[in-house]
CSV table of C-alpha atoms in Angstrom, one decimal:
chain,number,residue,atom,x,y,z
A,1,MET,CA,0.0,0.0,0.0
A,2,LYS,CA,1.5,3.3,-1.1
A,3,SER,CA,1.5,6.2,1.4
A,4,SER,CA,-1.0,8.8,0.3
A,5,GLN,CA,-2.8,11.8,1.6
A,6,LEU,CA,-5.6,11.6,-0.9
A,7,CYS,CA,-8.2,14.4,-0.3
A,8,ILE,CA,-11.5,14.4,-2.1
A,9,TYR,CA,-14.3,17.0,-2.2
A,10,ASN,CA,-17.2,15.6,-0.3
A,11,SER,CA,-20.4,17.1,-1.7
A,12,LEU,CA,-22.2,16.4,1.6
A,13,SER,CA,-19.8,18.5,3.7
A,14,ARG,CA,-19.0,20.9,0.9
A,15,SER,CA,-15.3,20.6,1.7
A,16,LYS,CA,-12.2,18.6,0.8
A,17,GLU,CA,-11.7,15.7,3.2
A,18,LEU,CA,-8.8,13.3,3.8
A,19,PHE,CA,-10.0,10.0,2.3
A,20,LYS,CA,-10.2,7.3,5.0
A,21,PRO,CA,-11.8,4.1,3.7
A,22,ILE,CA,-13.9,2.0,6.0
A,23,ASN,CA,-11.6,-1.0,5.3
A,24,ASP,CA,-7.9,-0.2,5.3
A,25,LYS,CA,-7.3,-2.3,2.1
A,26,MET,CA,-10.6,-2.3,0.2
A,27,VAL,CA,-12.7,0.6,-1.2
A,28,GLY,CA,-16.4,0.3,-2.1
A,29,MET,CA,-17.4,2.7,-4.9
A,30,TYR,CA,-20.8,3.1,-6.5
A,31,VAL,CA,-21.4,5.4,-9.6
A,32,CYS,CA,-24.7,6.1,-11.3
A,33,GLY,CA,-24.5,4.7,-14.8
A,34,PRO,CA,-26.6,5.4,-17.9
A,35,THR,CA,-30.2,5.0,-18.7
A,36,VAL,CA,-29.8,3.0,-21.9
A,37,TYR,CA,-32.4,4.3,-24.3
A,38,GLY,CA,-30.1,6.1,-26.7
A,39,ASP,CA,-26.5,6.5,-27.7
A,40,GLY,CA,-24.0,7.7,-25.2
A,41,HIS,CA,-22.9,11.4,-25.7
A,42,LEU,CA,-20.1,13.6,-24.3
A,43,GLY,CA,-22.1,14.2,-21.1
A,44,HIS,CA,-22.0,10.5,-20.4
A,45,ALA,CA,-18.3,10.4,-21.1
A,46,ARG,CA,-17.4,12.8,-18.4
A,47,PRO,CA,-18.6,10.8,-15.3
A,48,ALA,CA,-17.3,7.6,-16.9
A,49,ILE,CA,-13.8,9.2,-17.3
A,50,THR,CA,-13.9,11.0,-14.0
A,51,PHE,CA,-14.6,7.9,-11.9
A,52,ASP,CA,-12.3,5.8,-14.1
A,53,ILE,CA,-9.5,8.1,-13.0
A,54,LEU,CA,-10.5,7.6,-9.3
A,55,PHE,CA,-10.8,3.8,-9.9
A,56,ARG,CA,-7.3,3.7,-11.5
A,57,TYR,CA,-5.7,5.9,-8.8
A,58,LEU,CA,-7.2,4.0,-5.9
A,59,GLN,CA,-5.9,0.7,-7.4
A,60,HIS,CA,-2.5,2.3,-8.0
A,61,LEU,CA,-2.3,3.3,-4.3
A,62,GLY,CA,-2.8,-0.4,-3.5
A,63,TYR,CA,-6.5,-0.7,-2.6
A,64,LYS,CA,-8.7,-3.5,-3.8
A,65,VAL,CA,-11.6,-1.6,-5.3
A,66,ARG,CA,-15.1,-2.9,-5.8
A,67,TYR,CA,-16.5,-0.5,-8.4
A,68,VAL,CA,-20.3,-0.8,-9.0
A,69,ARG,CA,-21.8,1.1,-11.9
A,70,ASN,CA,-25.5,0.5,-12.4
A,71,ILE,CA,-27.5,0.2,-15.6
A,72,THR,CA,-31.0,1.8,-15.4
A,73,ASP,CA,-33.3,-0.2,-17.6
A,74,VAL,CA,-36.6,0.4,-15.9
A,75,GLY,CA,-38.4,3.1,-13.7
A,76,HIS,CA,-36.7,6.2,-15.2
A,77,LEU,CA,-39.7,8.3,-16.2
A,78,GLU,CA,-39.6,11.2,-18.6
A,79,HIS,CA,-40.1,13.7,-15.8
A,80,ASP,CA,-38.6,13.7,-12.3
A,81,ALA,CA,-41.9,14.3,-10.6
A,82,ASP,CA,-43.0,10.7,-11.3
A,83,GLU,CA,-44.8,11.7,-14.4
A,84,GLY,CA,-44.7,10.6,-18.1
A,85,GLU,CA,-43.7,7.4,-19.7
A,86,ASP,CA,-40.8,5.1,-18.8
A,87,LYS,CA,-37.9,6.1,-21.1
A,88,ILE,CA,-37.0,2.6,-22.1
A,89,ALA,CA,-40.6,1.6,-22.6
A,90,LYS,CA,-41.3,4.7,-24.8
A,91,LYS,CA,-38.3,3.9,-27.0
A,92,ALA,CA,-39.5,0.3,-27.3
A,93,ARG,CA,-43.0,1.4,-28.3
A,94,LEU,CA,-41.7,3.8,-30.9
A,95,GLU,CA,-39.3,1.3,-32.4
A,96,GLN,CA,-41.7,-1.7,-32.0
A,97,LEU,CA,-39.1,-3.7,-30.0
A,98,GLU,CA,-39.0,-5.5,-26.7
A,99,PRO,CA,-37.7,-3.2,-24.0
A,100,MET,CA,-34.8,-5.4,-23.3
A,101,GLU,CA,-33.9,-5.3,-27.0
A,102,VAL,CA,-33.6,-1.5,-26.7
A,103,VAL,CA,-31.5,-2.0,-23.5
A,104,GLN,CA,-29.1,-4.5,-25.0
A,105,TYR,CA,-28.6,-2.6,-28.2
A,106,TYR,CA,-27.7,0.7,-26.6
A,107,LEU,CA,-25.8,-1.0,-23.8
A,108,ASN,CA,-23.6,-2.8,-26.4
A,109,ARG,CA,-22.9,0.6,-28.0
A,110,TYR,CA,-22.2,2.2,-24.7
A,111,HIS,CA,-19.7,-0.5,-23.8
A,112,LYS,CA,-18.0,-0.1,-27.2
A,113,ALA,CA,-17.7,3.7,-26.7
A,114,MET,CA,-16.3,3.2,-23.2
A,115,GLU,CA,-13.7,0.8,-24.5
A,116,ALA,CA,-12.7,3.3,-27.2
A,117,LEU,CA,-12.2,5.9,-24.4
A,118,ASN,CA,-10.1,3.4,-22.5
A,119,VAL,CA,-12.6,3.5,-19.6
A,120,LEU,CA,-12.0,0.3,-17.5
A,121,PRO,CA,-15.1,-1.8,-16.9
A,122,PRO,CA,-16.6,-1.7,-13.4
A,123,SER,CA,-16.3,-4.7,-11.0
A,124,ILE,CA,-20.1,-5.2,-11.1
A,125,GLU,CA,-22.6,-3.7,-13.5
A,126,PRO,CA,-26.0,-4.5,-12.1
A,127,HIS,CA,-29.3,-3.9,-13.9
A,128,ALA,CA,-32.3,-2.4,-12.1
A,129,SER,CA,-34.6,-4.9,-13.8
A,130,GLY,CA,-32.5,-7.7,-12.3
A,131,HIS,CA,-33.1,-6.6,-8.7
A,132,ILE,CA,-36.9,-6.2,-8.5
A,133,ILE,CA,-37.2,-8.6,-5.6
A,134,GLU,CA,-34.5,-6.7,-3.6
A,135,GLN,CA,-36.3,-3.4,-4.3
A,136,ILE,CA,-39.6,-4.7,-3.1
A,137,GLU,CA,-38.0,-5.9,0.1
A,138,TYR,CA,-36.4,-2.5,0.5
A,139,ILE,CA,-39.7,-0.8,0.2
A,140,LYS,CA,-41.3,-3.1,2.8
A,141,LYS,CA,-38.7,-1.9,5.4
A,142,ILE,CA,-39.3,1.8,4.6
A,143,LEU,CA,-43.0,1.2,5.0
A,144,ASP,CA,-42.4,-0.6,8.3
A,145,ALA,CA,-40.3,2.3,9.5
A,146,GLY,CA,-43.3,4.7,8.8
A,147,TYR,CA,-41.6,6.7,6.0
A,148,ALA,CA,-43.8,5.6,3.1
A,149,TYR,CA,-47.4,5.0,2.4
A,150,GLU,CA,-49.5,3.1,-0.2
A,151,SER,CA,-51.9,4.9,-2.4
A,152,GLN,CA,-54.0,3.4,-5.1
A,153,GLY,CA,-51.5,0.6,-5.7
A,154,SER,CA,-48.4,2.8,-5.7
A,155,VAL,CA,-46.1,3.4,-2.8
A,156,TYR,CA,-44.7,6.9,-2.1
A,157,PHE,CA,-41.9,8.2,0.2
A,158,ASP,CA,-43.2,10.6,2.8
A,159,VAL,CA,-40.8,13.5,2.4
A,160,PRO,CA,-42.3,15.9,5.0
A,161,LYS,CA,-42.3,13.3,7.7
A,162,PHE,CA,-38.7,12.3,6.9
A,163,ASN,CA,-37.8,16.0,7.0
A,164,ARG,CA,-39.2,16.5,10.5
A,165,ASP,CA,-37.2,13.5,11.8
A,166,HIS,CA,-34.0,13.7,9.9
A,167,GLY,CA,-33.9,16.7,7.6
A,168,TYR,CA,-34.3,16.5,3.8
A,169,GLY,CA,-32.1,18.5,1.4
A,170,ARG,CA,-28.7,18.4,3.1
A,171,LEU,CA,-26.9,17.2,0.0
A,172,SER,CA,-28.4,19.7,-2.5
A,173,GLY,CA,-28.8,22.5,0.1
A,174,ARG,CA,-32.5,22.8,-0.7
A,175,ASN,CA,-34.9,24.1,1.9
A,176,ILE,CA,-37.8,21.7,2.2
A,177,ASP,CA,-40.3,24.5,3.0
A,178,GLU,CA,-39.2,26.5,0.0
A,179,LEU,CA,-39.3,23.4,-2.1
A,180,LEU,CA,-42.9,22.6,-1.0
A,181,SER,CA,-44.1,26.2,-1.6
A,182,ALA,CA,-42.5,26.3,-5.0
A,183,THR,CA,-44.0,23.0,-6.1
A,184,ARG,CA,-47.1,23.2,-8.1
A,185,GLU,CA,-50.4,22.2,-6.4
A,186,LEU,CA,-51.6,18.8,-7.4
A,187,ASP,CA,-55.3,18.3,-8.1
A,188,GLY,CA,-57.5,16.3,-5.7
A,189,GLN,CA,-57.1,13.1,-7.8
A,190,SER,CA,-53.4,12.9,-7.1
A,191,GLU,CA,-52.1,9.7,-5.4
A,192,LYS,CA,-49.5,11.7,-3.4
A,193,ARG,CA,-50.2,13.3,0.0
A,194,ASN,CA,-47.6,15.9,-0.8
A,195,PRO,CA,-46.1,17.2,-4.1
A,196,ALA,CA,-42.6,16.6,-2.8
A,197,ASP,CA,-43.2,12.9,-2.2
A,198,PHE,CA,-41.5,10.5,-4.6
A,199,ALA,CA,-42.4,7.1,-5.9
A,200,LEU,CA,-40.9,3.9,-4.5
A,201,TRP,CA,-43.3,1.7,-6.5
A,202,LYS,CA,-45.6,2.8,-9.3
A,203,LYS,CA,-48.8,0.9,-10.3
A,204,ALA,CA,-48.5,0.1,-14.0
A,205,ALA,CA,-51.2,1.4,-16.4
A,206,PRO,CA,-52.8,-1.3,-18.6
A,207,GLU,CA,-50.7,-0.1,-21.6
A,208,HIS,CA,-47.4,-0.2,-19.6
A,209,ILE,CA,-45.2,-2.9,-21.0
A,210,MET,CA,-42.7,-3.3,-18.2
A,211,HIS,CA,-44.3,-4.5,-14.9
A,212,TRP,CA,-43.8,-7.0,-12.1
A,213,PRO,CA,-46.0,-8.4,-9.3
A,214,SER,CA,-45.7,-6.9,-5.9
A,215,PRO,CA,-47.7,-6.8,-2.6
A,216,TRP,CA,-49.2,-3.5,-3.8
A,217,SER,CA,-49.9,-3.9,-7.5
A,218,GLU,CA,-48.6,-5.1,-10.8
A,219,GLY,CA,-46.1,-2.3,-11.4
A,220,PHE,CA,-42.4,-1.2,-11.4
A,221,PRO,CA,-39.9,0.4,-9.0
A,222,GLY,CA,-39.2,4.2,-8.9
A,223,TRP,CA,-36.0,5.4,-10.4
A,224,HIS,CA,-34.3,6.5,-7.2
A,225,LEU,CA,-34.8,3.1,-5.5
A,226,GLU,CA,-32.4,1.0,-7.6
A,227,CYS,CA,-29.2,2.8,-6.5
A,228,SER,CA,-30.0,2.5,-2.8
A,229,THR,CA,-30.8,-1.1,-3.1
A,230,MET,CA,-28.0,-2.2,-5.4
A,231,GLY,CA,-25.3,-0.1,-3.7
A,232,GLU,CA,-26.1,-1.7,-0.3
A,233,LYS,CA,-26.4,-5.2,-1.8
A,234,TYR,CA,-23.0,-5.2,-3.3
A,235,LEU,CA,-21.1,-2.8,-1.0
A,236,GLY,CA,-22.8,-3.1,2.3
A,237,THR,CA,-23.8,-0.1,4.5
A,238,PRO,CA,-22.1,2.2,5.0
A,239,PHE,CA,-19.8,2.2,2.0
A,240,ASP,CA,-17.1,4.6,1.0
A,241,ILE,CA,-17.9,6.6,-2.2
A,242,HIS,CA,-21.0,7.4,-4.2
A,243,GLY,CA,-20.4,9.3,-7.5
A,244,GLY,CA,-22.3,10.8,-10.4
A,245,GLY,CA,-23.0,13.9,-12.3
A,246,ILE,CA,-23.9,17.1,-10.5
A,247,ASP,CA,-27.3,17.1,-12.2
A,248,LEU,CA,-28.1,14.0,-10.1
A,249,LYS,CA,-27.7,15.8,-6.7
A,250,PHE,CA,-31.4,16.7,-6.8
A,251,PRO,CA,-33.6,14.9,-6.8
A,252,HIS,CA,-31.9,11.5,-7.4
A,253,HIS,CA,-29.2,11.5,-4.8
A,254,GLU,CA,-31.2,13.5,-2.3
A,255,CYS,CA,-33.9,10.8,-2.6
A,256,GLU,CA,-31.3,8.1,-2.2
A,257,ILE,CA,-30.1,9.5,1.0
A,258,ALA,CA,-33.6,9.8,2.4
A,259,GLN,CA,-34.4,6.2,1.4
A,260,SER,CA,-31.2,4.8,2.9
A,261,VAL,CA,-31.7,6.7,6.2
A,262,ALA,CA,-35.3,5.6,6.4
A,263,HIS,CA,-34.3,2.0,5.7
A,264,ASN,CA,-31.2,1.7,7.9
A,265,GLY,CA,-31.5,4.4,10.4
A,266,HIS,CA,-28.2,6.0,9.3
A,267,HIS,CA,-26.4,7.4,6.2
A,268,SER,CA,-25.1,4.7,3.9
A,269,VAL,CA,-22.3,6.7,2.1
A,270,ASN,CA,-19.3,8.4,3.6
A,271,TYR,CA,-18.2,10.5,0.5
A,272,TRP,CA,-20.4,11.9,-2.2
A,273,MET,CA,-18.6,13.0,-5.3
A,274,HIS,CA,-20.1,14.9,-8.3
A,275,ASN,CA,-18.5,15.8,-11.6
A,276,ASN,CA,-19.7,19.0,-13.3
A,277,MET,CA,-21.5,19.4,-16.6
A,278,ILE,CA,-20.4,19.5,-20.2
A,279,THR,CA,-22.1,22.5,-21.8
A,280,ILE,CA,-22.8,23.4,-25.4
A,281,ASP,CA,-23.7,27.0,-26.3
A,282,GLY,CA,-23.9,27.7,-22.6
A,283,GLN,CA,-26.5,25.0,-21.8
A,284,LYS,CA,-26.1,21.5,-20.3
A,285,MET,CA,-25.6,18.9,-23.0
A,286,GLY,CA,-28.3,16.2,-22.6
A,287,LYS,CA,-30.8,14.0,-24.3
A,288,SER,CA,-33.7,15.8,-22.7
A,289,LYS,CA,-32.6,19.1,-24.2
A,290,GLY,CA,-31.9,17.6,-27.6
A,291,ASN,CA,-28.6,19.4,-27.9
A,292,PHE,CA,-26.2,16.5,-27.5
A,293,ILE,CA,-23.5,15.1,-29.8
A,294,THR,CA,-23.0,11.3,-29.5
A,295,LEU,CA,-19.6,9.8,-28.9
A,296,GLU,CA,-19.8,8.0,-32.2
A,297,GLU,CA,-20.5,11.3,-34.0
A,298,PHE,CA,-17.4,12.7,-32.3
A,299,PHE,CA,-15.3,9.8,-33.5
A,300,THR,CA,-16.6,10.0,-37.1
A,301,GLY,CA,-17.1,13.8,-37.3
A,302,ASN,CA,-20.6,13.2,-38.6
A,303,HIS,CA,-22.5,16.1,-36.9
A,304,PRO,CA,-23.2,19.7,-38.2
A,305,LYS,CA,-21.4,21.2,-35.1
A,306,LEU,CA,-18.2,19.2,-35.7
A,307,GLU,CA,-15.5,20.5,-38.1
A,308,GLN,CA,-13.6,17.2,-38.1
A,309,PRO,CA,-13.5,13.8,-36.4
A,310,TYR,CA,-11.9,13.6,-32.9
A,311,SER,CA,-10.3,10.4,-31.7
A,312,PRO,CA,-11.3,8.8,-28.4
A,313,MET,CA,-8.0,9.8,-26.8
A,314,THR,CA,-8.5,13.4,-27.9
A,315,ILE,CA,-12.0,13.4,-26.2
A,316,ARG,CA,-10.5,11.8,-23.0
A,317,PHE,CA,-7.6,14.3,-22.9
A,318,PHE,CA,-10.1,17.2,-23.5
A,319,ILE,CA,-12.1,16.2,-20.5
A,320,LEU,CA,-9.0,15.6,-18.3
A,321,GLN,CA,-7.6,19.1,-19.1
A,322,ALA,CA,-10.3,20.5,-16.8
A,323,HIS,CA,-10.9,19.7,-13.2
A,324,TYR,CA,-13.8,17.3,-12.8
A,325,ARG,CA,-15.7,19.8,-10.6
A,326,GLY,CA,-15.5,22.6,-13.2
A,327,THR,CA,-17.7,23.0,-16.2
A,328,VAL,CA,-16.4,22.1,-19.7
A,329,ASP,CA,-17.8,24.0,-22.7
A,330,PHE,CA,-17.7,22.2,-26.0
A,331,SER,CA,-16.1,24.0,-29.0
A,332,ASN,CA,-14.2,22.8,-32.0
A,333,GLU,CA,-11.4,25.2,-31.0
A,334,ALA,CA,-11.0,23.6,-27.6
A,335,LEU,CA,-11.0,20.1,-29.1
A,336,LYS,CA,-8.4,21.0,-31.7
A,337,GLY,CA,-6.3,22.5,-28.9
A,338,ALA,CA,-6.6,19.2,-26.9
A,339,GLU,CA,-5.7,17.3,-30.1
A,340,LYS,CA,-2.5,19.3,-30.5
A,341,ALA,CA,-1.6,19.1,-26.8
A,342,LEU,CA,-2.1,15.4,-26.8
A,343,ALA,CA,0.1,15.0,-29.9
A,344,ARG,CA,2.9,16.9,-28.1
A,345,MET,CA,2.5,14.7,-25.1
A,346,THR,CA,2.5,11.4,-27.0
A,347,ASP,CA,5.4,12.5,-29.2
A,348,GLY,CA,7.4,13.3,-26.1
A,349,TYR,CA,6.5,9.9,-24.7
A,350,LYS,CA,7.8,8.2,-27.9
A,351,ARG,CA,11.0,10.2,-27.9
A,352,LEU,CA,11.6,9.2,-24.3
A,353,GLN,CA,11.9,5.6,-25.4
A,354,THR,CA,14.9,6.3,-27.7
A,355,LEU,CA,16.8,8.9,-25.5
A,356,LYS,CA,20.5,8.3,-25.3
A,357,PRO,CA,21.9,8.7,-21.7
A,358,SER,CA,24.9,10.8,-20.9
A,359,ASP,CA,27.5,10.4,-18.1
A,360,VAL,CA,26.4,13.7,-16.5
A,361,SER,CA,23.1,15.5,-16.2
A,362,THR,CA,22.1,19.1,-16.8
A,363,VAL,CA,18.4,18.5,-15.8
A,364,ASP,CA,16.6,18.0,-12.5
A,365,VAL,CA,13.8,15.4,-12.6
A,366,SER,CA,13.9,14.6,-8.9
A,367,ALA,CA,10.8,16.5,-7.9
A,368,LEU,CA,8.5,15.5,-10.7
A,369,GLU,CA,7.0,12.4,-9.2
A,370,ALA,CA,6.3,14.0,-5.8
A,371,ARG,CA,4.6,16.9,-7.6
A,372,ALA,CA,2.5,14.4,-9.6
A,373,TYR,CA,1.3,12.6,-6.5
A,374,GLU,CA,0.5,15.9,-4.9
A,375,ALA,CA,-1.7,16.9,-7.8
A,376,MET,CA,-3.6,13.6,-7.7
A,377,ASP,CA,-4.0,13.7,-4.0
A,378,ASP,CA,-5.5,17.2,-4.3
A,379,ASP,CA,-9.0,16.0,-5.3
A,380,LEU,CA,-7.8,14.3,-8.5
A,381,ASN,CA,-6.3,17.6,-10.0
A,382,THR,CA,-5.7,16.3,-13.5
A,383,PRO,CA,-5.1,19.7,-15.1
A,384,THR,CA,-2.2,20.3,-12.7
A,385,LEU,CA,-0.9,16.8,-13.3
A,386,ILE,CA,-1.0,17.3,-17.1
A,387,GLY,CA,1.0,20.5,-16.6
A,388,ILE,CA,3.6,18.5,-14.7
A,389,LEU,CA,3.8,15.9,-17.4
A,390,PHE,CA,4.4,18.7,-20.0
A,391,ASP,CA,7.3,19.9,-17.8
A,392,ALA,CA,8.7,16.4,-18.2
A,393,VAL,CA,8.1,16.5,-22.0
A,394,ARG,CA,10.0,19.8,-22.2
A,395,ILE,CA,13.0,18.0,-20.5
A,396,ILE,CA,12.6,15.1,-22.9
A,397,ASN,CA,12.6,17.3,-26.0
A,398,ALA,CA,15.6,19.3,-24.7
A,399,VAL,CA,17.6,16.1,-24.2
A,400,ASN,CA,16.5,14.8,-27.5
A,401,ASP,CA,17.6,18.0,-29.3
A,402,GLY,CA,21.0,17.9,-27.5
A,403,SER,CA,20.5,21.2,-25.6
A,404,GLU,CA,20.3,19.3,-22.3
A,405,LYS,CA,21.8,16.0,-20.9
A,406,ALA,CA,20.3,13.3,-18.8
A,407,THR,CA,21.8,10.3,-17.2
A,408,ALA,CA,20.4,6.7,-17.5
A,409,GLN,CA,18.9,7.2,-14.0
A,410,ASP,CA,17.2,10.4,-15.1
A,411,ILE,CA,15.7,8.7,-18.1
A,412,GLU,CA,14.4,5.9,-16.0
A,413,VAL,CA,12.8,8.4,-13.6
A,414,LEU,CA,11.1,10.0,-16.6
A,415,LYS,CA,9.9,6.7,-18.0
A,416,LYS,CA,8.4,5.7,-14.6
A,417,LEU,CA,6.7,9.0,-14.3
A,418,MET,CA,5.1,8.9,-17.8
A,419,ASP,CA,4.2,5.2,-17.6
A,420,THR,CA,2.6,5.7,-14.1
A,421,PHE,CA,0.8,8.9,-14.6
A,422,LEU,CA,0.1,9.3,-18.3
A,423,VAL,CA,-0.6,5.7,-19.2
A,424,GLU,CA,-1.7,3.9,-16.0
A,425,ILE,CA,-3.6,6.7,-14.1
A,426,LEU,CA,-4.7,9.1,-16.8
A,427,GLY,CA,-5.4,6.1,-19.1
A,428,ILE,CA,-4.0,7.7,-22.2
A,429,ARG,CA,-3.1,5.3,-25.0
A,430,VAL,CA,0.2,6.6,-26.3
A,431,ASP,CA,0.1,5.0,-29.8
A,432,ASN,CA,-1.8,6.6,-32.6
A,433,ALA,CA,-5.2,5.2,-31.8
A,434,ALA,CA,-7.6,5.2,-34.8
A,435,ALA,CA,-10.9,6.9,-34.7
A,436,ASP,CA,-12.5,3.6,-33.7
A,437,GLY,CA,-10.3,3.4,-30.7
A,438,SER,CA,-8.3,0.4,-31.8
A,439,PRO,CA,-4.7,0.9,-30.7
A,440,SER,CA,-3.4,-1.6,-33.3
A,441,ALA,CA,-5.3,-0.1,-36.3
A,442,MET,CA,-2.5,2.4,-37.0
A,443,LYS,CA,0.4,0.0,-36.7
A,444,PRO,CA,0.7,-0.9,-40.4
A,445,TYR,CA,0.4,2.7,-41.4
A,446,GLU,CA,3.2,3.7,-39.0
A,447,ASP,CA,5.4,0.9,-40.2
A,448,ALA,CA,4.9,2.0,-43.8
A,449,VAL,CA,6.0,5.5,-43.0
A,450,ASP,CA,9.0,4.2,-41.1
A,451,LEU,CA,9.9,2.0,-44.1
A,452,LEU,CA,9.8,4.9,-46.5
A,453,LEU,CA,12.0,7.0,-44.3
A,454,GLU,CA,14.5,4.1,-43.9
A,455,ILE,CA,14.7,3.9,-47.7
A,456,ARG,CA,15.2,7.7,-47.8
A,457,GLY,CA,18.0,7.2,-45.2
A,458,ASN,CA,19.7,4.6,-47.3
A,459,ALA,CA,19.4,6.8,-50.4
A,460,LYS,CA,21.1,9.7,-48.5
A,461,LYS,CA,23.9,7.4,-47.5
A,462,ALA,CA,24.3,6.5,-51.2
A,463,LYS,CA,24.2,10.2,-52.1
A,464,ASP,CA,21.0,9.5,-54.2
A,465,TRP,CA,19.6,12.9,-53.5
A,466,THR,CA,16.9,12.6,-56.1
A,467,THR,CA,15.2,9.6,-54.3
A,468,SER,CA,15.9,11.2,-50.9
A,469,ASP,CA,14.3,14.5,-51.8
A,470,LEU,CA,11.4,12.8,-53.6
A,471,ILE,CA,10.4,10.8,-50.5
A,472,ARG,CA,10.7,13.9,-48.2
A,473,ASP,CA,8.8,16.2,-50.5
A,474,ARG,CA,6.0,13.7,-51.2
A,475,LEU,CA,5.5,12.9,-47.5
A,476,ALA,CA,5.4,16.7,-46.8
A,477,ALA,CA,2.8,17.2,-49.5
A,478,ILE,CA,0.6,14.4,-48.0
A,479,GLY,CA,0.8,16.0,-44.6
A,480,PHE,CA,3.9,14.7,-42.7
A,481,ASP,CA,6.5,16.6,-40.8
A,482,VAL,CA,9.9,14.8,-41.2
A,483,LYS,CA,12.9,15.8,-39.1
A,484,ASP,CA,16.4,14.5,-39.5
A,485,THR,CA,18.2,13.8,-36.2
A,486,LYS,CA,21.6,12.7,-35.2
A,487,ASP,CA,20.3,9.2,-34.7
A,488,GLY,CA,18.1,9.0,-37.8
A,489,PHE,CA,14.7,10.6,-38.2
A,490,GLU,CA,11.5,11.6,-36.6
A,491,TRP,CA,8.1,12.1,-38.1
A,492,SER,CA,4.7,13.3,-37.2
A,493,VAL,CA,1.4,14.2,-38.8
A,494,LYS,CA,1.0,18.0,-39.4
A,495,LYS,CA,-1.6,19.6,-37.2
């Protein structure tokens, strides 16, 4: 176990706290996953990458991590106030498919996009529809505790009663009295006693195609219930970390806390973590707003707002250039900047592998590793870490150009730094990954360019300047930068 002073921002206390896991050697982490009724977009990529970084770093520190990321495939209605159609069922009806066909199709595509982004799979990926029995039992305990009531076949959580006993709104900072006064009045036919109450179980209408038997009705669980149930099933109570997007703070996570306290008599999560939004034209990117760009569209460039395709590693690097708690605004200029910065980083990594050591050193690399750990321990400060890695790249380039010297020990320190923080923790693939995310797809292309430049090198040795110049000029016309070095050549694609 590596010694670490990892501090993370706890949304519940609104402050950075030293991370102290419940178990010294194991961490339990639950992150809200997607509702799979459409293709994943950039907004889905951000929490996946944010908590992938946390997952990677905790493992690097020596913890065994049980990472649970759920799949919502039932109960997520179109509107948060328990109104509208189930999102999966609506998609199934429109496309004349079985609901689980919709789920499986989009889940397969989500997994493919995550793999392209080099997001590690979670330890467990439970489906809400696979835990109906557990959710029914969870509801029974909340009813027994007096914090829920049955109404016309549905079961609702009694928010005002919970607020009187425990306080509701601590995570989001919402005042329950203001919330109640701001909520529209429901007509006399409403099943709810209070507008703020939320569904634990909904009775299915006759036309509803996703429903299960329960003690109260043929119906389906409320959206908020699945995470409380599955988090506790796989991680126990309490567990260490619960993560998700900032848009889930209210009502989703606030309702989770209320359910868990009503069920257990205590809070079930020690650290709540939230990544901020991706915005587009100043608004949150999301399916509900219809202003999203899917990950596949980013990878192919097939969207009116995109000026070109962007590789999965460019998308990953773009997201990591900002701190996870800050907003990120989409623009082609920002993505092109990330693309150029990533190219500088990966070019430096490749040069590092061929550096020639000197007997003496004119560079100081001793503090880089400590600074890198300090950045990660400061609430996963990836922008600062990237800046430190660029400091390393500047040293690598200076040694490569001959303006500085580095010993074999210095070079090993740099290799360890880049392998640990760029590849292992930030999860950046350092080869020229193709748009489809396949690291091996570019290998034949790279080998072909190397072969041409080896032929050019042999032509130069033979003083065959015509062939040498022809290869150089044709490669330049196609879009390659070729640089002769004392040890041979370097090439890159012009940006």
